Amino acid sequence: VASSEAQAEHRLWGGRFSGGLAPEAERLNRSLPVDYRLWPHDLRAARAWARALYRAAFLDATRLARILEGLDVVEQRLTDGAAIGAPDEDVHTLIERLLFDVVGDLAGALNTGRSRNDQVATDLRLWCRDAVAALDREVASLAWALHAKAADGIEVVLPGYTHGQRAQPVRWAYVLLAHAWPLVRDRGRLAAAAHRGEELPLGAGALAGSGVAVDRAWLCGELGFARVAPNALDVTGDRDFATDLVFAAGLIAQHVARLAAELALYASGEFGFIRLADGYATGSSLMPQKRNPDIFELARGKGARIVGDLITLLQLPRGLPAGYHKDLQEDKPALFDAVDQLLLTLPAVRGAVATLEPVPERMRAALDPLMLATDLADGLAARTVPFRDAHRMIGELVRVAATEGVPLTDVPATVAARVHPALPELLASLGSWEASVERRSTVGGSSREAVQRQLAELEQVLDGSGTGTHM
Ligand code: ARG
């Protein structure tokens, strides 16, 4: 009701209506509780629009100055919380009403040649630009935390897994780095999403272009866009840039969820590979002994939620003719939620990563001599046994070890020699776990040098001095 009254006092439209909107229709129609946060962007676009009108000789210098001063007052009011609990339909109506309070009817002049369709399309692109910058900072910061942990974890060897089965020994640093590279790709996707949003909508009017001959090229530079959208009907109905951003966010969320899943597993009693800092572990209300990895579990859960936001945005334009439709108002809850939730999750995961402690003894204890089977097969292959045959022979050796009830490395020489005469010597020369890891020294492998090279490469890419080919 309060809102209908506000509308009766100050309406953007309604000349052709005799009565106000029905209360329940109005509740459905209102977007202010969600879009109020676009006010800084709406003001920025409003100032640029006022100047463009002046440049097009639609406002004289006095009226321009009054509008700009009015917008300054509006900004102060909004900074002081004027949007909170305001009765208006949306952020655009709110700002117009506030401006009307300061400059009177002149507020209406600002709407010359402008529509909420090109306004919201502009505001949202400006908002996404800020969101990309904020997300990029957080993603980079998590990648740096992984880099720092990895640099401390070169000496530590643990089982590397595929299919959840112990496969080959690897360095702890190497595992952490495997979670950092996806974040590098994510930054590339964020940059690409920002690129999609670099088309200027303002001046598109409602759908057909502005009736005022504003200089859109000037507006474009003024608002920091890269180019003017070539088609007004398209740009007012285009939310691809938001969908691109939420796709990037969705994939970031999945990457963080995978990291979180692995670390939650390693924090379990059964693995015990890592210890979480007190600040990032939670207790149980019932079981006094519990130390739960809630931060990682929540990070995993947010992955589901953010993909839900992506689905919303992917569905929204489905079947819509070109141009603006009110369906598009539903873009904001999904877009804002995806970005908000990631900005909530990333710093917590970064903190949890930065403060966790590896437990090298537990990692080492989980190493099983069977994980040296590949080294033995490689050894035979190096002695010109075709790898398929070598694979079968070591498979036999594994079976013998199991029937004899001894670790693979302790199969008696005489028994091993029956499988292949070179095996006793190969078994004797296997060396330490480190020696095994060092045998995988190709680029991208987990030998010390390969890991150090990766650390250096990641550092370069993260501080922007890399080649950019990773993105
Ligand atoms: N609140 C609207 C939205 O977010 C603003 C655009 C309204 N345009 C219109 N023609 N009613 O989509």
CSV table of C-alpha atoms and ligand atoms in Angstrom, one decimal:
chain,number,residue,atom,x,y,z
A,1,VAL,CA,0.0,0.0,0.0
A,2,ALA,CA,2.8,2.4,0.9
A,3,SER,CA,4.3,1.6,-2.4
A,4,SER,CA,1.1,2.4,-4.3
A,5,GLU,CA,1.0,5.7,-2.5
A,6,ALA,CA,4.5,6.5,-3.5
A,7,GLN,CA,3.6,5.7,-7.0
A,8,ALA,CA,0.6,7.9,-6.9
A,9,GLU,CA,2.9,10.7,-5.7
A,10,HIS,CA,5.7,9.9,-8.1
A,11,ARG,CA,5.2,7.6,-11.0
A,12,LEU,CA,7.4,7.0,-14.0
A,13,TRP,CA,4.4,5.9,-16.0
A,14,GLY,CA,0.6,5.9,-15.5
A,15,GLY,CA,-0.7,8.6,-17.7
A,16,ARG,CA,-2.9,6.2,-19.5
A,17,PHE,CA,-4.0,4.3,-16.3
A,18,SER,CA,-6.9,5.5,-14.2
A,19,GLY,CA,-6.0,3.5,-11.1
A,20,GLY,CA,-2.9,2.1,-9.4
A,21,LEU,CA,-1.6,-1.4,-9.6
A,22,ALA,CA,-3.4,-4.0,-7.5
A,23,PRO,CA,-1.4,-4.6,-4.3
A,24,GLU,CA,-0.6,-8.3,-5.1
A,25,ALA,CA,0.4,-7.4,-8.7
A,26,GLU,CA,2.6,-4.7,-7.3
A,27,ARG,CA,4.3,-7.0,-4.9
A,28,LEU,CA,5.2,-9.3,-7.8
A,29,ASN,CA,6.3,-6.5,-10.0
A,30,ARG,CA,8.6,-4.8,-7.4
A,31,SER,CA,12.3,-5.4,-7.7
A,32,LEU,CA,13.7,-2.8,-5.4
A,33,PRO,CA,14.5,-5.3,-2.6
A,34,VAL,CA,16.9,-7.0,-5.0
A,35,ASP,CA,18.1,-4.2,-7.4
A,36,TYR,CA,18.6,-1.4,-4.9
A,37,ARG,CA,22.3,-2.3,-4.8
A,38,LEU,CA,22.6,-1.1,-8.4
A,39,TRP,CA,22.2,2.5,-7.2
A,40,PRO,CA,25.9,3.4,-7.5
A,41,HIS,CA,25.9,2.2,-11.1
A,42,ASP,CA,22.6,3.8,-11.9
A,43,LEU,CA,23.9,7.2,-10.6
A,44,ARG,CA,27.1,6.8,-12.6
A,45,ALA,CA,25.0,6.2,-15.7
A,46,ALA,CA,22.6,9.0,-14.8
A,47,ARG,CA,25.5,11.5,-14.6
A,48,ALA,CA,26.9,10.4,-17.9
A,49,TRP,CA,23.4,10.6,-19.5
A,50,ALA,CA,22.9,14.2,-18.1
A,51,ARG,CA,26.1,15.3,-19.7
A,52,ALA,CA,25.2,13.6,-23.0
A,53,LEU,CA,21.9,15.5,-23.0
A,54,TYR,CA,23.8,18.7,-22.4
A,55,ARG,CA,26.2,17.9,-25.2
A,56,ALA,CA,23.2,17.2,-27.5
A,57,ALA,CA,21.9,20.7,-26.5
A,58,PHE,CA,18.9,19.2,-24.7
A,59,LEU,CA,19.9,20.6,-21.4
A,60,ASP,CA,21.5,24.0,-20.9
A,61,ALA,CA,24.4,24.5,-18.6
A,62,THR,CA,22.3,25.7,-15.7
A,63,ARG,CA,19.9,22.8,-15.8
A,64,LEU,CA,22.8,20.3,-16.2
A,65,ALA,CA,24.5,21.8,-13.1
A,66,ARG,CA,21.3,21.5,-11.1
A,67,ILE,CA,20.8,17.9,-12.1
A,68,LEU,CA,24.4,17.0,-11.3
A,69,GLU,CA,24.2,18.7,-7.9
A,70,GLY,CA,20.9,17.0,-7.3
A,71,LEU,CA,22.4,13.6,-8.1
A,72,ASP,CA,25.2,14.4,-5.6
A,73,VAL,CA,22.5,15.0,-2.9
A,74,VAL,CA,20.8,11.7,-4.0
A,75,GLU,CA,24.1,9.9,-3.7
A,76,GLN,CA,24.5,11.2,-0.2
A,77,ARG,CA,21.0,10.1,0.7
A,78,LEU,CA,21.5,6.6,-0.7
A,79,THR,CA,24.9,6.4,1.1
A,80,ASP,CA,22.9,7.2,4.3
A,81,GLY,CA,20.6,4.3,3.6
A,82,ALA,CA,17.7,5.9,1.7
A,83,ALA,CA,17.2,2.7,-0.2
A,84,ILE,CA,16.5,0.6,2.9
A,85,GLY,CA,12.8,0.0,3.2
A,86,ALA,CA,12.0,2.5,0.4
A,87,PRO,CA,8.6,1.9,-1.1
A,88,ASP,CA,9.5,2.4,-4.8
A,89,GLU,CA,9.1,-0.1,-7.6
A,90,ASP,CA,12.8,-0.5,-8.5
A,91,VAL,CA,16.1,1.3,-8.2
A,92,HIS,CA,15.4,3.5,-11.2
A,93,THR,CA,12.1,4.7,-9.8
A,94,LEU,CA,13.7,5.2,-6.4
A,95,ILE,CA,16.5,7.4,-7.8
A,96,GLU,CA,14.1,9.5,-9.8
A,97,ARG,CA,11.9,10.1,-6.8
A,98,LEU,CA,14.9,11.1,-4.7
A,99,LEU,CA,16.1,13.4,-7.5
A,100,PHE,CA,12.6,14.9,-7.8
A,101,ASP,CA,12.7,15.7,-4.0
A,102,VAL,CA,15.8,17.8,-4.7
A,103,VAL,CA,15.3,19.4,-8.1
A,104,GLY,CA,11.6,19.1,-8.7
A,105,ASP,CA,10.2,18.6,-12.2
A,106,LEU,CA,13.7,18.9,-13.7
A,107,ALA,CA,14.2,15.3,-12.5
A,108,GLY,CA,11.9,14.3,-15.4
A,109,ALA,CA,14.1,16.0,-17.9
A,110,LEU,CA,16.8,13.4,-17.2
A,111,ASN,CA,14.6,10.7,-18.6
A,112,THR,CA,14.6,12.3,-22.0
A,113,GLY,CA,15.5,9.7,-24.6
A,114,ARG,CA,16.2,7.2,-21.8
A,115,SER,CA,14.3,4.1,-20.8
A,116,ARG,CA,14.6,1.8,-17.8
A,117,ASN,CA,15.4,-0.9,-20.4
A,118,ASP,CA,18.7,0.7,-21.5
A,119,GLN,CA,19.3,1.9,-17.9
A,120,VAL,CA,19.1,-1.5,-16.3
A,121,ALA,CA,21.1,-3.1,-19.2
A,122,THR,CA,23.8,-0.4,-18.5
A,123,ASP,CA,23.7,-0.7,-14.7
A,124,LEU,CA,24.0,-4.4,-14.8
A,125,ARG,CA,27.0,-4.4,-17.1
A,126,LEU,CA,28.7,-1.9,-14.8
A,127,TRP,CA,27.9,-4.0,-11.8
A,128,CYS,CA,29.3,-7.1,-13.6
A,129,ARG,CA,32.5,-5.2,-14.3
A,130,ASP,CA,33.0,-4.6,-10.5
A,131,ALA,CA,32.0,-8.2,-9.7
A,132,VAL,CA,34.6,-9.6,-12.1
A,133,ALA,CA,37.3,-7.4,-10.5
A,134,ALA,CA,36.3,-8.6,-7.0
A,135,LEU,CA,36.1,-12.3,-8.0
A,136,ASP,CA,39.4,-12.1,-9.9
A,137,ARG,CA,41.1,-10.8,-6.8
A,138,GLU,CA,39.7,-13.6,-4.6
A,139,VAL,CA,40.4,-16.3,-7.1
A,140,ALA,CA,44.0,-15.1,-7.5
A,141,SER,CA,44.3,-14.9,-3.7
A,142,LEU,CA,43.3,-18.5,-3.3
A,143,ALA,CA,45.7,-19.5,-6.0
A,144,TRP,CA,48.5,-17.7,-4.2
A,145,ALA,CA,47.6,-19.5,-0.9
A,146,LEU,CA,47.8,-22.8,-2.7
A,147,HIS,CA,51.2,-21.7,-4.2
A,148,ALA,CA,52.5,-20.8,-0.8
A,149,LYS,CA,51.4,-24.1,0.8
A,150,ALA,CA,52.8,-25.9,-2.2
A,151,ALA,CA,56.2,-24.2,-1.8
A,152,ASP,CA,56.3,-25.5,1.8
A,153,GLY,CA,55.3,-29.0,0.7
A,154,ILE,CA,57.9,-30.0,-1.8
A,155,GLU,CA,59.6,-32.5,0.6
A,156,VAL,CA,56.4,-34.2,1.6
A,157,VAL,CA,55.5,-37.4,-0.3
A,158,LEU,CA,52.1,-38.9,-0.2
A,159,PRO,CA,50.0,-41.4,-2.2
A,160,GLY,CA,48.7,-40.0,-5.5
A,161,TYR,CA,45.2,-41.3,-6.2
A,162,THR,CA,43.1,-42.2,-9.2
A,163,HIS,CA,39.7,-43.7,-8.8
A,164,GLY,CA,40.2,-43.2,-5.1
A,165,GLN,CA,42.9,-45.9,-5.2
A,166,ARG,CA,46.5,-45.4,-4.2
A,167,ALA,CA,48.3,-45.2,-7.6
A,168,GLN,CA,51.8,-43.6,-7.5
A,169,PRO,CA,53.7,-41.5,-4.9
A,170,VAL,CA,53.6,-37.8,-5.5
A,171,ARG,CA,54.7,-34.6,-3.7
A,172,TRP,CA,52.2,-32.8,-1.5
A,173,ALA,CA,53.2,-29.6,-3.4
A,174,TYR,CA,52.2,-31.3,-6.6
A,175,VAL,CA,48.7,-32.1,-5.4
A,176,LEU,CA,48.1,-28.5,-4.2
A,177,LEU,CA,49.3,-27.2,-7.5
A,178,ALA,CA,46.8,-29.4,-9.3
A,179,HIS,CA,44.1,-27.3,-7.6
A,180,ALA,CA,45.8,-24.0,-8.5
A,181,TRP,CA,45.9,-24.4,-12.2
A,182,PRO,CA,42.1,-24.6,-12.6
A,183,LEU,CA,41.9,-21.2,-10.9
A,184,VAL,CA,44.3,-19.8,-13.5
A,185,ARG,CA,41.9,-20.9,-16.2
A,186,ASP,CA,39.0,-19.4,-14.2
A,187,ARG,CA,40.7,-16.0,-14.3
A,188,GLY,CA,40.8,-16.3,-18.0
A,189,ARG,CA,37.1,-17.1,-18.1
A,190,LEU,CA,36.3,-14.1,-15.9
A,191,ALA,CA,38.3,-11.9,-18.2
A,192,ALA,CA,36.3,-13.3,-21.2
A,193,ALA,CA,33.0,-12.7,-19.3
A,194,ALA,CA,34.1,-9.1,-18.7
A,195,HIS,CA,34.9,-8.7,-22.3
A,196,ARG,CA,31.3,-9.8,-23.2
A,197,GLY,CA,29.9,-7.0,-21.1
A,198,GLU,CA,32.0,-4.2,-22.7
A,199,GLU,CA,29.1,-3.1,-25.1
A,200,LEU,CA,27.4,0.1,-24.2
A,201,PRO,CA,23.6,-0.1,-24.0
A,202,LEU,CA,22.8,3.5,-22.9
A,203,GLY,CA,21.3,5.4,-25.7
A,204,ALA,CA,19.4,2.3,-26.9
A,205,GLY,CA,16.2,3.8,-25.5
A,206,ALA,CA,13.5,1.2,-24.9
A,207,LEU,CA,14.3,-0.8,-28.0
A,208,ALA,CA,14.6,1.3,-31.0
A,209,GLY,CA,17.4,3.8,-30.3
A,210,SER,CA,17.1,7.1,-28.5
A,211,GLY,CA,15.0,9.9,-29.8
A,212,VAL,CA,17.7,12.4,-28.7
A,213,ALA,CA,20.7,12.5,-30.9
A,214,VAL,CA,23.2,11.8,-28.1
A,215,ASP,CA,26.8,11.1,-28.9
A,216,ARG,CA,27.0,7.4,-28.0
A,217,ALA,CA,30.7,7.1,-28.8
A,218,TRP,CA,31.3,9.8,-26.1
A,219,LEU,CA,29.0,8.0,-23.6
A,220,CYS,CA,30.9,4.8,-24.3
A,221,GLY,CA,34.2,6.4,-23.3
A,222,GLU,CA,32.7,8.2,-20.4
A,223,LEU,CA,31.4,5.0,-18.9
A,224,GLY,CA,34.4,2.9,-19.8
A,225,PHE,CA,32.8,0.6,-22.3
A,226,ALA,CA,34.9,-0.7,-25.2
A,227,ARG,CA,32.3,-0.3,-28.0
A,228,VAL,CA,28.7,0.9,-28.6
A,229,ALA,CA,26.3,-2.0,-29.0
A,230,PRO,CA,25.4,-2.2,-32.7
A,231,ASN,CA,21.7,-3.0,-32.2
A,232,ALA,CA,19.4,-1.3,-29.6
A,233,LEU,CA,16.8,-4.1,-29.6
A,234,ASP,CA,19.5,-6.7,-29.0
A,235,VAL,CA,21.4,-5.0,-26.3
A,236,THR,CA,18.3,-4.2,-24.2
A,237,GLY,CA,17.3,-7.9,-24.2
A,238,ASP,CA,20.9,-9.3,-24.0
A,239,ARG,CA,22.0,-10.9,-20.7
A,240,ASP,CA,24.6,-13.1,-22.2
A,241,PHE,CA,27.3,-11.2,-20.3
A,242,ALA,CA,25.7,-12.0,-17.0
A,243,THR,CA,25.3,-15.7,-18.0
A,244,ASP,CA,29.0,-15.8,-19.0
A,245,LEU,CA,29.9,-14.4,-15.6
A,246,VAL,CA,27.8,-16.9,-13.8
A,247,PHE,CA,29.2,-19.7,-15.9
A,248,ALA,CA,32.7,-18.6,-14.9
A,249,ALA,CA,31.4,-18.4,-11.3
A,250,GLY,CA,29.9,-21.9,-11.6
A,251,LEU,CA,33.1,-23.4,-12.7
A,252,ILE,CA,35.1,-21.6,-10.0
A,253,ALA,CA,32.6,-23.0,-7.5
A,254,GLN,CA,33.2,-26.5,-8.9
A,255,HIS,CA,36.9,-26.1,-8.7
A,256,VAL,CA,36.7,-24.9,-5.1
A,257,ALA,CA,34.3,-27.7,-4.4
A,258,ARG,CA,36.8,-30.3,-5.6
A,259,LEU,CA,39.6,-28.8,-3.6
A,260,ALA,CA,37.3,-28.7,-0.6
A,261,ALA,CA,36.3,-32.3,-1.1
A,262,GLU,CA,39.8,-33.5,-1.2
A,263,LEU,CA,40.9,-31.5,1.8
A,264,ALA,CA,37.8,-32.6,3.8
A,265,LEU,CA,38.8,-36.2,3.0
A,266,TYR,CA,42.4,-35.6,4.1
A,267,ALA,CA,41.2,-34.1,7.3
A,268,SER,CA,39.3,-37.2,8.3
A,269,GLY,CA,40.6,-39.6,11.0
A,270,GLU,CA,41.1,-42.3,8.5
A,271,PHE,CA,43.4,-40.2,6.3
A,272,GLY,CA,44.7,-37.7,8.8
A,273,PHE,CA,46.9,-36.2,6.1
A,274,ILE,CA,46.1,-32.6,7.2
A,275,ARG,CA,45.1,-30.8,10.4
A,276,LEU,CA,42.8,-27.8,10.2
A,277,ALA,CA,43.5,-24.7,12.2
A,278,ASP,CA,41.1,-24.0,15.0
A,279,GLY,CA,39.8,-21.0,13.2
A,280,TYR,CA,38.6,-23.2,10.3
A,281,ALA,CA,37.3,-26.2,12.1
A,282,THR,CA,33.9,-26.5,13.8
A,283,GLY,CA,32.7,-28.5,16.8
A,284,SER,CA,29.7,-30.7,17.2
A,285,SER,CA,26.8,-29.8,19.5
A,286,LEU,CA,26.7,-33.4,20.7
A,287,MET,CA,30.0,-35.1,20.3
A,288,PRO,CA,32.8,-33.2,22.2
A,289,GLN,CA,35.6,-34.8,20.2
A,290,LYS,CA,34.5,-33.6,16.8
A,291,ARG,CA,36.5,-31.2,14.6
A,292,ASN,CA,34.4,-30.8,11.5
A,293,PRO,CA,35.6,-29.4,8.1
A,294,ASP,CA,32.4,-27.3,7.8
A,295,ILE,CA,34.2,-24.7,5.7
A,296,PHE,CA,35.1,-27.2,3.0
A,297,GLU,CA,31.7,-28.8,3.2
A,298,LEU,CA,30.0,-25.5,2.7
A,299,ALA,CA,32.3,-24.7,-0.2
A,300,ARG,CA,31.1,-28.0,-1.7
A,301,GLY,CA,27.5,-27.1,-1.1
A,302,LYS,CA,27.8,-23.7,-2.6
A,303,GLY,CA,28.9,-25.4,-5.8
A,304,ALA,CA,25.4,-26.8,-6.1
A,305,ARG,CA,23.7,-23.5,-5.4
A,306,ILE,CA,25.8,-21.5,-7.9
A,307,VAL,CA,25.1,-24.0,-10.6
A,308,GLY,CA,21.4,-23.5,-9.8
A,309,ASP,CA,21.9,-19.8,-10.4
A,310,LEU,CA,23.5,-20.6,-13.7
A,311,ILE,CA,20.6,-22.7,-14.8
A,312,THR,CA,18.2,-19.8,-14.0
A,313,LEU,CA,20.2,-17.5,-16.3
A,314,LEU,CA,20.4,-20.1,-19.0
A,315,GLN,CA,16.7,-20.6,-18.9
A,316,LEU,CA,15.6,-17.0,-18.7
A,317,PRO,CA,15.9,-15.9,-22.3
A,318,ARG,CA,14.5,-19.2,-23.5
A,319,GLY,CA,11.8,-18.5,-26.1
A,320,LEU,CA,11.8,-14.7,-25.6
A,321,PRO,CA,11.5,-12.6,-28.7
A,322,ALA,CA,14.2,-10.0,-29.1
A,323,GLY,CA,14.3,-7.0,-26.8
A,324,TYR,CA,13.3,-6.5,-23.2
A,325,HIS,CA,10.7,-8.5,-21.3
A,326,LYS,CA,10.0,-8.4,-17.6
A,327,ASP,CA,11.2,-12.0,-17.4
A,328,LEU,CA,14.6,-10.5,-17.4
A,329,GLN,CA,14.1,-8.9,-14.0
A,330,GLU,CA,14.7,-12.4,-12.7
A,331,ASP,CA,18.3,-12.1,-13.8
A,332,LYS,CA,19.4,-10.2,-10.8
A,333,PRO,CA,18.7,-12.6,-7.9
A,334,ALA,CA,20.6,-15.3,-9.7
A,335,LEU,CA,23.5,-13.1,-10.8
A,336,PHE,CA,23.9,-11.5,-7.4
A,337,ASP,CA,23.6,-14.7,-5.5
A,338,ALA,CA,26.3,-16.5,-7.6
A,339,VAL,CA,28.7,-13.6,-7.1
A,340,ASP,CA,27.8,-13.0,-3.4
A,341,GLN,CA,28.1,-16.7,-2.5
A,342,LEU,CA,31.5,-17.0,-4.2
A,343,LEU,CA,32.8,-13.9,-2.5
A,344,LEU,CA,31.7,-15.4,0.8
A,345,THR,CA,33.3,-18.8,0.1
A,346,LEU,CA,36.6,-17.9,-1.5
A,347,PRO,CA,38.1,-16.0,1.4
A,348,ALA,CA,37.1,-18.7,3.9
A,349,VAL,CA,38.6,-21.5,1.8
A,350,ARG,CA,41.7,-19.4,1.3
A,351,GLY,CA,42.0,-19.0,5.0
A,352,ALA,CA,41.5,-22.7,5.6
A,353,VAL,CA,44.1,-23.5,3.1
A,354,ALA,CA,46.6,-21.0,4.3
A,355,THR,CA,46.4,-22.3,7.9
A,356,LEU,CA,46.1,-26.0,7.5
A,357,GLU,CA,49.1,-28.2,8.4
A,358,PRO,CA,50.1,-31.3,6.5
A,359,VAL,CA,50.9,-34.3,8.6
A,360,PRO,CA,53.9,-35.9,6.7
A,361,GLU,CA,54.1,-39.0,8.9
A,362,ARG,CA,50.5,-39.9,8.1
A,363,MET,CA,51.0,-39.3,4.4
A,364,ARG,CA,54.1,-41.4,4.4
A,365,ALA,CA,52.4,-44.1,6.4
A,366,ALA,CA,49.8,-44.4,3.7
A,367,LEU,CA,52.4,-45.1,1.0
A,368,ASP,CA,52.2,-48.8,0.0
A,369,PRO,CA,55.0,-50.7,-1.7
A,370,LEU,CA,52.5,-51.7,-4.4
A,371,MET,CA,52.7,-48.1,-5.6
A,372,LEU,CA,56.1,-49.0,-6.9
A,373,ALA,CA,54.7,-51.5,-9.4
A,374,THR,CA,54.8,-49.0,-12.2
A,375,ASP,CA,58.5,-48.3,-11.4
A,376,LEU,CA,59.3,-52.0,-11.8
A,377,ALA,CA,57.4,-52.3,-15.1
A,378,ASP,CA,59.2,-49.1,-16.3
A,379,GLY,CA,62.5,-50.8,-15.2
A,380,LEU,CA,61.8,-53.9,-17.3
A,381,ALA,CA,60.7,-51.8,-20.2
A,382,ALA,CA,64.0,-49.9,-20.0
A,383,ARG,CA,65.6,-53.4,-20.4
A,384,THR,CA,63.8,-53.7,-23.7
A,385,VAL,CA,60.9,-55.8,-22.4
A,386,PRO,CA,57.9,-54.6,-24.3
A,387,PHE,CA,55.8,-52.6,-21.8
A,388,ARG,CA,52.7,-54.8,-22.2
A,389,ASP,CA,54.8,-57.9,-21.2
A,390,ALA,CA,56.5,-56.0,-18.4
A,391,HIS,CA,53.0,-54.9,-17.2
A,392,ARG,CA,51.9,-58.6,-17.1
A,393,MET,CA,55.1,-59.7,-15.4
A,394,ILE,CA,54.8,-57.2,-12.6
A,395,GLY,CA,51.1,-58.1,-12.3
A,396,GLU,CA,52.4,-61.7,-11.6
A,397,LEU,CA,54.8,-60.4,-9.1
A,398,VAL,CA,52.0,-58.5,-7.3
A,399,ARG,CA,50.0,-61.7,-7.2
A,400,VAL,CA,53.0,-63.7,-5.8
A,401,ALA,CA,53.6,-61.1,-3.1
A,402,ALA,CA,49.9,-61.4,-2.2
A,403,THR,CA,50.0,-65.2,-1.9
A,404,GLU,CA,53.3,-65.1,0.0
A,405,GLY,CA,51.8,-62.4,2.2
A,406,VAL,CA,54.8,-60.0,1.8
A,407,PRO,CA,55.1,-56.4,0.6
A,408,LEU,CA,55.9,-56.2,-3.1
A,409,THR,CA,59.4,-55.0,-2.4
A,410,ASP,CA,60.1,-58.0,-0.1
A,411,VAL,CA,59.4,-60.8,-2.6
A,412,PRO,CA,62.5,-63.1,-2.3
A,413,ALA,CA,65.0,-62.7,-5.1
A,414,THR,CA,64.7,-66.4,-6.1
A,415,VAL,CA,60.9,-66.1,-6.5
A,416,ALA,CA,61.2,-62.8,-8.4
A,417,ALA,CA,63.8,-64.2,-10.7
A,418,ARG,CA,61.3,-66.8,-11.9
A,419,VAL,CA,59.1,-64.0,-13.1
A,420,HIS,CA,61.9,-62.2,-14.9
A,421,PRO,CA,65.7,-62.6,-14.3
A,422,ALA,CA,66.2,-58.8,-14.0
A,423,LEU,CA,63.7,-58.4,-11.3
A,424,PRO,CA,65.9,-59.1,-8.2
A,425,GLU,CA,68.3,-56.4,-9.3
A,426,LEU,CA,65.4,-54.0,-10.1
A,427,LEU,CA,63.8,-54.7,-6.7
A,428,ALA,CA,67.1,-54.0,-5.0
A,429,SER,CA,67.6,-50.7,-6.8
A,430,LEU,CA,64.1,-49.2,-6.2
A,431,GLY,CA,65.4,-46.9,-3.6
A,432,SER,CA,63.4,-44.5,-1.5
A,433,TRP,CA,59.9,-43.0,-2.1
A,434,GLU,CA,61.7,-39.8,-3.2
A,435,ALA,CA,63.7,-41.8,-5.7
A,436,SER,CA,60.4,-43.0,-7.2
A,437,VAL,CA,59.0,-39.5,-7.4
A,438,GLU,CA,62.2,-38.3,-9.0
A,439,ARG,CA,61.8,-40.8,-11.8
A,440,ARG,CA,58.8,-38.8,-13.0
A,441,SER,CA,60.8,-35.7,-14.1
A,442,THR,CA,59.1,-34.8,-17.4
A,443,VAL,CA,57.5,-31.3,-17.6
A,444,GLY,CA,54.4,-31.4,-15.5
A,445,GLY,CA,55.6,-34.4,-13.5
A,446,SER,CA,56.1,-34.6,-9.7
A,447,SER,CA,59.9,-34.7,-9.5
A,448,ARG,CA,61.5,-31.9,-7.4
A,449,GLU,CA,62.7,-30.0,-10.4
A,450,ALA,CA,59.4,-30.3,-12.3
A,451,VAL,CA,57.5,-29.1,-9.3
A,452,GLN,CA,59.8,-26.2,-8.8
A,453,ARG,CA,59.4,-25.3,-12.4
A,454,GLN,CA,55.6,-25.4,-11.9
A,455,LEU,CA,55.8,-23.1,-8.9
A,456,ALA,CA,57.8,-20.6,-10.8
A,457,GLU,CA,55.5,-20.8,-13.8
A,458,LEU,CA,52.4,-20.3,-11.6
A,459,GLU,CA,54.0,-17.4,-9.9
A,460,GLN,CA,54.7,-15.7,-13.2
A,461,VAL,CA,51.1,-16.3,-14.4
A,462,LEU,CA,49.6,-15.1,-11.2
A,463,ASP,CA,51.6,-11.9,-11.0
A,464,GLY,CA,50.8,-11.2,-14.7
A,465,SER,CA,54.3,-11.6,-16.1
A,466,GLY,CA,53.4,-15.0,-17.7
A,467,THR,CA,52.7,-15.5,-21.3
A,468,GLY,CA,49.0,-15.7,-20.8
A,469,THR,CA,48.7,-18.9,-22.8
A,470,HIS,CA,47.3,-20.6,-19.7
A,471,MET,CA,44.2,-18.5,-19.7
B,1,ARG,N1,13.3,-3.5,-12.7
B,1,ARG,C1,13.4,-3.8,-14.1
B,1,ARG,C2,14.4,-4.9,-14.3
B,1,ARG,O1,15.2,-5.2,-13.5
B,1,ARG,C3,14.0,-2.6,-14.8
B,1,ARG,C4,13.6,-2.5,-16.2
B,1,ARG,C5,12.1,-2.2,-16.3
B,1,ARG,N2,11.7,-2.0,-17.6
B,1,ARG,C6,10.4,-2.0,-18.0
B,1,ARG,N3,10.1,-1.8,-19.2
B,1,ARG,N4,9.5,-2.1,-17.1
B,1,ARG,O2,14.4,-5.6,-15.4
